[in-house]
Coordinates of C-alpha atoms in Angstrom, one line a residue:
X1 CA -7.8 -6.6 11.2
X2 CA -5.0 -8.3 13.0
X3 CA -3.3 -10.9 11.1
X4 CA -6.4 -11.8 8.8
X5 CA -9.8 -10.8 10.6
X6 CA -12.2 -8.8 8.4
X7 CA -12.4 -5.4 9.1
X8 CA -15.2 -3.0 8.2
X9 CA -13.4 0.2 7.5
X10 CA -14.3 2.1 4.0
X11 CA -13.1 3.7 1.3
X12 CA -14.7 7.1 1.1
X13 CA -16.0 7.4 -2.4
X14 CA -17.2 3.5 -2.5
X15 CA -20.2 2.0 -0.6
X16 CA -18.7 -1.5 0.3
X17 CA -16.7 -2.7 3.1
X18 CA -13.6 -2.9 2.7
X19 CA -11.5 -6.7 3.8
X20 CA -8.1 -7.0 4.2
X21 CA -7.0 -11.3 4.6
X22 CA -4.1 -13.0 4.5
X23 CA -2.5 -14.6 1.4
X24 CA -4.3 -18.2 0.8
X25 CA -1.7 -19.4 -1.8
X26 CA 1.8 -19.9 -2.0
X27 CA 2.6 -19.6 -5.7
X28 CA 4.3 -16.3 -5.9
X29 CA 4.6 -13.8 -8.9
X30 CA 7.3 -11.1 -8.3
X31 CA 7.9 -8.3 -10.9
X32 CA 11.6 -7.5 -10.7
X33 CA 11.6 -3.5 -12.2
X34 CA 15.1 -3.4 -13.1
X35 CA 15.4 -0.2 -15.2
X36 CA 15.7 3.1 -14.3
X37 CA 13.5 4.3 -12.2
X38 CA 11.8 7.9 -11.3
X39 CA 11.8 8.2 -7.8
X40 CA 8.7 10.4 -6.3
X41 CA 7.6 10.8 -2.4
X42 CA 4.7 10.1 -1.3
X43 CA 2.2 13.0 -0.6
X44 CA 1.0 12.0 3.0
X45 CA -0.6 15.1 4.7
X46 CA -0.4 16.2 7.7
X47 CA -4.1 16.2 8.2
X48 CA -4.6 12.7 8.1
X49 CA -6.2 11.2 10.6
X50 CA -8.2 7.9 12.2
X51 CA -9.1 6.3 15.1
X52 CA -7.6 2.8 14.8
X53 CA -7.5 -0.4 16.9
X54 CA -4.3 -0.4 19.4
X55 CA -2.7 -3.9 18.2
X56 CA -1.1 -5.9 21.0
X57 CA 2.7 -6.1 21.1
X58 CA 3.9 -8.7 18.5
X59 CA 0.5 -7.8 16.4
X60 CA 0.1 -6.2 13.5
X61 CA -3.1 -4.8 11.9
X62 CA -4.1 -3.9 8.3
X63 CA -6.2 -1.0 8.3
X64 CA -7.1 2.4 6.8
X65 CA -6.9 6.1 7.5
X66 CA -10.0 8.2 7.4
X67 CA -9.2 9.1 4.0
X68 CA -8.8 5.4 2.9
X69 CA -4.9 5.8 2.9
X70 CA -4.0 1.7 3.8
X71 CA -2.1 1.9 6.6
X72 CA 0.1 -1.2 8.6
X73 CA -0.5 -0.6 12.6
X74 CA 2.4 -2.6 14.8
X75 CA 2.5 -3.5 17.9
X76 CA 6.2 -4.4 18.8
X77 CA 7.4 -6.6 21.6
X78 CA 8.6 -3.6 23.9
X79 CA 5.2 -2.5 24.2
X80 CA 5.6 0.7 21.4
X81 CA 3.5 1.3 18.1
X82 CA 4.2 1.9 14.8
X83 CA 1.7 3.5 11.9
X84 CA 3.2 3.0 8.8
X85 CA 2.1 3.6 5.5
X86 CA 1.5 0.6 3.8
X87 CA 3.0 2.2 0.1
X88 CA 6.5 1.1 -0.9
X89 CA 8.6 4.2 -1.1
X90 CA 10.0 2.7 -4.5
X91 CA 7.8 4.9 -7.6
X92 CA 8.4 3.4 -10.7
X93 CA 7.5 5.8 -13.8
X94 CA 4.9 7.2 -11.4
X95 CA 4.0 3.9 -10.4
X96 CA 3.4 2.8 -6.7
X97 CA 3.1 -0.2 -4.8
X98 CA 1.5 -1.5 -1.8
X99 CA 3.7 -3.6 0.3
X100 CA 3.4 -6.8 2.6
X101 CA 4.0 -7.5 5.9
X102 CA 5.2 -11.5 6.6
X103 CA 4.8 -11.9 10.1
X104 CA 7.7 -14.7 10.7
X105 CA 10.5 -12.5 9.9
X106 CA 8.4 -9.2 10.7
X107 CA 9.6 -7.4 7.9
X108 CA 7.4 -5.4 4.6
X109 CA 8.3 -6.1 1.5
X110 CA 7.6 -4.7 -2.0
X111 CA 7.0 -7.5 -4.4
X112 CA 7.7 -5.3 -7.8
X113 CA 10.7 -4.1 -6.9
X114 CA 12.3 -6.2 -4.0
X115 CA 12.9 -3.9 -1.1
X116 CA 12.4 -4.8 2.3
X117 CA 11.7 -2.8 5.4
X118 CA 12.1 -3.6 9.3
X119 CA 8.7 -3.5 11.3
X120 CA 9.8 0.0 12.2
X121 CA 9.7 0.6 8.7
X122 CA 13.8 1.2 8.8
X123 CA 14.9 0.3 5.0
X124 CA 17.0 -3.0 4.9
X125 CA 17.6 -2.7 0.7
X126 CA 17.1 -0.8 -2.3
X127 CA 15.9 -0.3 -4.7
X128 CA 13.1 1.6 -2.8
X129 CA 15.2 4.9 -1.4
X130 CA 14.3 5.3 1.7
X131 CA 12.3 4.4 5.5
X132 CA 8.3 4.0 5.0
X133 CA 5.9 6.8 6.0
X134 CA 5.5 7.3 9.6
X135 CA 2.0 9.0 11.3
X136 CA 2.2 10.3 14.6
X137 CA -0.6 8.3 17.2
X138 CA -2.0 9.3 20.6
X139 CA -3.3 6.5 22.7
X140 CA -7.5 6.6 23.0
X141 CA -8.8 6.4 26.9
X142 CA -11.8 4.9 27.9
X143 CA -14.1 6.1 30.8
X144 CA -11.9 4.1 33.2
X145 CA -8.5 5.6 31.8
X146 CA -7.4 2.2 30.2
X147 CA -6.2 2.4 26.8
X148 CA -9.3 1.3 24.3
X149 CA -7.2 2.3 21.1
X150 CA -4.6 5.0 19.0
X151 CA -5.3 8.0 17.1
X152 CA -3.4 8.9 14.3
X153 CA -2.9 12.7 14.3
X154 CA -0.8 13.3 11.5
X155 CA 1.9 12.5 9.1
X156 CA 5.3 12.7 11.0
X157 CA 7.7 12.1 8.0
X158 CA 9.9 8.8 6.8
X159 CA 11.4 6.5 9.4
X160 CA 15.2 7.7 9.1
X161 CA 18.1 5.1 9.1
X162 CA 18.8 1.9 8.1
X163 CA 17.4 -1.2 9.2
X164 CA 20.0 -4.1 11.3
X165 CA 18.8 -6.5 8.4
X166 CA 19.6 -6.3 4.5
X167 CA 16.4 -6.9 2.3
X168 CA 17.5 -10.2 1.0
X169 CA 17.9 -11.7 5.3
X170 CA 14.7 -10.4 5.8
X171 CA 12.7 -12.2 3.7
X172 CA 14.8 -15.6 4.3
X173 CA 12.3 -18.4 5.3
X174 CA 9.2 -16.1 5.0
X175 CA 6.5 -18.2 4.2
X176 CA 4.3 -16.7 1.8
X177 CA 1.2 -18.3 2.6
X178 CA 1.4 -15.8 6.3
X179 CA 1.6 -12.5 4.1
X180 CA -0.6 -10.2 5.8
X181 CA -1.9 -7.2 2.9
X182 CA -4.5 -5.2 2.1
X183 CA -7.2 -6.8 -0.4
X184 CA -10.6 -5.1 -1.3
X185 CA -12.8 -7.9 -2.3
X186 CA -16.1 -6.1 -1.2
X187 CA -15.6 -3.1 -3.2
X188 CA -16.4 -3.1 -6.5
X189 CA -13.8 -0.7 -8.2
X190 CA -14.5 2.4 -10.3
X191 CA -13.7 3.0 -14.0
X192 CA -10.5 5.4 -14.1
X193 CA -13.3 8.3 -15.9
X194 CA -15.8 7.6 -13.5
X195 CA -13.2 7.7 -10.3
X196 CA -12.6 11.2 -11.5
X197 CA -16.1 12.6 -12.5
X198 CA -17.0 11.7 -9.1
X199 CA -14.1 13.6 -7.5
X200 CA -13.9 11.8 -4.3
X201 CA -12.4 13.6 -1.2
X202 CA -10.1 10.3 -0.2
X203 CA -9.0 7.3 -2.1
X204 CA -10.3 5.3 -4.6
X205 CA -10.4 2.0 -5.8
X206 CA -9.6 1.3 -9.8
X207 CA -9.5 -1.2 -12.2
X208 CA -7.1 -0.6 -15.5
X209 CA -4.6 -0.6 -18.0
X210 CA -1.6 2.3 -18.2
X211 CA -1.0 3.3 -21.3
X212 CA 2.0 4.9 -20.7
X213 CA 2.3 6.5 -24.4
X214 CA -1.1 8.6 -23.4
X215 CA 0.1 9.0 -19.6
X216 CA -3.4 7.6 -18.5
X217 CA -5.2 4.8 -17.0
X218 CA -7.7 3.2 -19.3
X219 CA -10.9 1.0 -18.4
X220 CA -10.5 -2.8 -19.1
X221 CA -11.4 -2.6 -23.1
X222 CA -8.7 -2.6 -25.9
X223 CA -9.9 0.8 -27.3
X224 CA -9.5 2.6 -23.8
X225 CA -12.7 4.3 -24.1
X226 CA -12.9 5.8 -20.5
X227 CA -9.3 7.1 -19.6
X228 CA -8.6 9.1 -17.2
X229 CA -5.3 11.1 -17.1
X230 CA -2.7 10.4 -14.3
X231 CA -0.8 13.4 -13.6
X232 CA 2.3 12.0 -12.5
X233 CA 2.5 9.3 -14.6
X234 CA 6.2 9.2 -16.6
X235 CA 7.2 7.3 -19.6
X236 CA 9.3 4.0 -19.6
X237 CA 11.0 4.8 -22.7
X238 CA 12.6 1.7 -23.8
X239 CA 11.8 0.0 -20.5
X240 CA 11.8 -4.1 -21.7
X241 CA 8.8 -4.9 -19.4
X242 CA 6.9 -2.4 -19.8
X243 CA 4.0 -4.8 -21.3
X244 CA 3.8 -6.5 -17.8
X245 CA 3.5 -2.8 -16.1
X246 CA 0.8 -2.4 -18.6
X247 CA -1.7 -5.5 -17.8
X248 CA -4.7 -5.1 -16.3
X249 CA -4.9 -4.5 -12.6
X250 CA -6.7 -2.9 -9.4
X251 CA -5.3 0.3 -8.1
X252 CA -5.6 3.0 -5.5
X253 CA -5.4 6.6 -6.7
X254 CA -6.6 10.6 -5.5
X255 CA -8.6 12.6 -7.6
X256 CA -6.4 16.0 -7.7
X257 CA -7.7 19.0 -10.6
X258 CA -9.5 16.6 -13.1
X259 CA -6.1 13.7 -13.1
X260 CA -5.7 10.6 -11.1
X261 CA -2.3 10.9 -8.9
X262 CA -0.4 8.5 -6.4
X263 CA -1.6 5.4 -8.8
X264 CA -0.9 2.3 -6.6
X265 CA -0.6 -1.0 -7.8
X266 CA -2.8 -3.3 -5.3
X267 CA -1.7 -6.5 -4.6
X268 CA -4.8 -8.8 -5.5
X269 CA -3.4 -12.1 -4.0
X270 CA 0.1 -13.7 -3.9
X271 CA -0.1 -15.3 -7.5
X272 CA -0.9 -11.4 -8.7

């Protein structure tokens, strides 16, 4: 998708396409996580891969890996790409986020924590430590030689240095109505013991309640009668706001030796 098209790429373990939109409101929610904070890398693999569309400089697409890994594709004004991983590099208590991209300022953002990234996914701000994740790309030839798209080919590491912009100037006049992010309205999302029954080989689309004092993920009823545990989930301790962590939500997660891991908050529209 580039800037709001419908794109029919799929998770692995779920039937339904898989949109991505723009944000349609302009009411925004943001979660400031405040507290300490246990900071966790990603675990991209080098074998990820997927054939992607090549966005055109000043574009920017919202797509997927093979594996279902969301992905932001950027096409900057000098003619290079970028293929950055759309997770916020900020983990709170095992907790991830998936960021957004506002096209005006060209700029990512996590809206829990704050952080903001340059579009070559340079950090601008904590609290998030460091650059995004960064795949390596090949360009995809057609029969005549021209250019008909990338291929990702692996997971070359975090963008190093710091971006010219803080986080706070990046986001300055951003309207959030533009925000470009990943949304999964066609998929209908998995109850946290059925994602892991079904062990799926990629990622997989949630719905759920942490219960941090178990350290697991519980379906939508009060009693939590389908959990599933999440292996790197941490406790908040004395964490203030850790009933607004604890709400009801859509996530992203693995399936890794009978646990959920990499739980990633979604972002289900701006008001979220």
């Amino acid at each position: 998708m580039i800037d709001g098209d419908l794109d029919t790429r799929r998770l692995p373990s779920q039937a339904a396409a898989v949109p991505m939109q723009r944000a349609s409101s302009v009411r925004i929610a943001l979660l400031a996580v405040v507290a300490s904070v246990a900071i966790a890398t990603s675990a991209c693999g080098e074998t990820e891969r997927a054939s992607l569309p090549r966005p055109d400089p000043g574009e920017t697409v919202a797509t997927y890996l093979d594996d279902g890994r969301p992905v932001f594709a950027v096409g900057h004004q000098n003619g290079d790409i970028s293929v950055l991983d759309a997770t916020s590099t900020h983990v709170s208590y095992g907790v991830r986020v998936l960021n957004v991209w506002c096209p005006g300022r060209r700029t990512f953002q996590d809206l829990r924590a704050g952080g903001g990234w340059d579009e070559w996914g340079a950090l601008g701000s904590g609290p998030p430590p460091s650059g995004l994740g960064s795949f390596s790309w090949k360009l995809r030839l057609g029969d005549d030689a021209h250019a008909t798209g990338i291929d990702v080919t692996g997971f070359a590491g975090r963008v190093s240095g710091r971006a010219k912009s803080d986080g706070r100037s990046m986001f300055q006049g951003c309207d959030p109505s533009n925000w470009l992010f990943h949304t999964f309205d066609g998929v209908k999302p998995l109850t946290p013991a059925a994602a892991v029954a079904s062990s799926p080989g990629g990622w997989v689309l949630l719905r759920g309640r942490i219960d941090f004092a178990g350290l697991r993920l519980c379906s939508e009823d009060a009693a939590c009668l389908k959990p599933a545990h999440v292996a790197d989930l941490q406790s908040p301790g004395a964490y203030p706001y850790v009933e607004q962590i604890e709400r009801t939500a859509d996530y992203l997660a693995r399936v890794r030796d009978g646990a959920l891991v990499e739980l990633t908050w979604v972002v289900r529209s701006i008001a979220d």
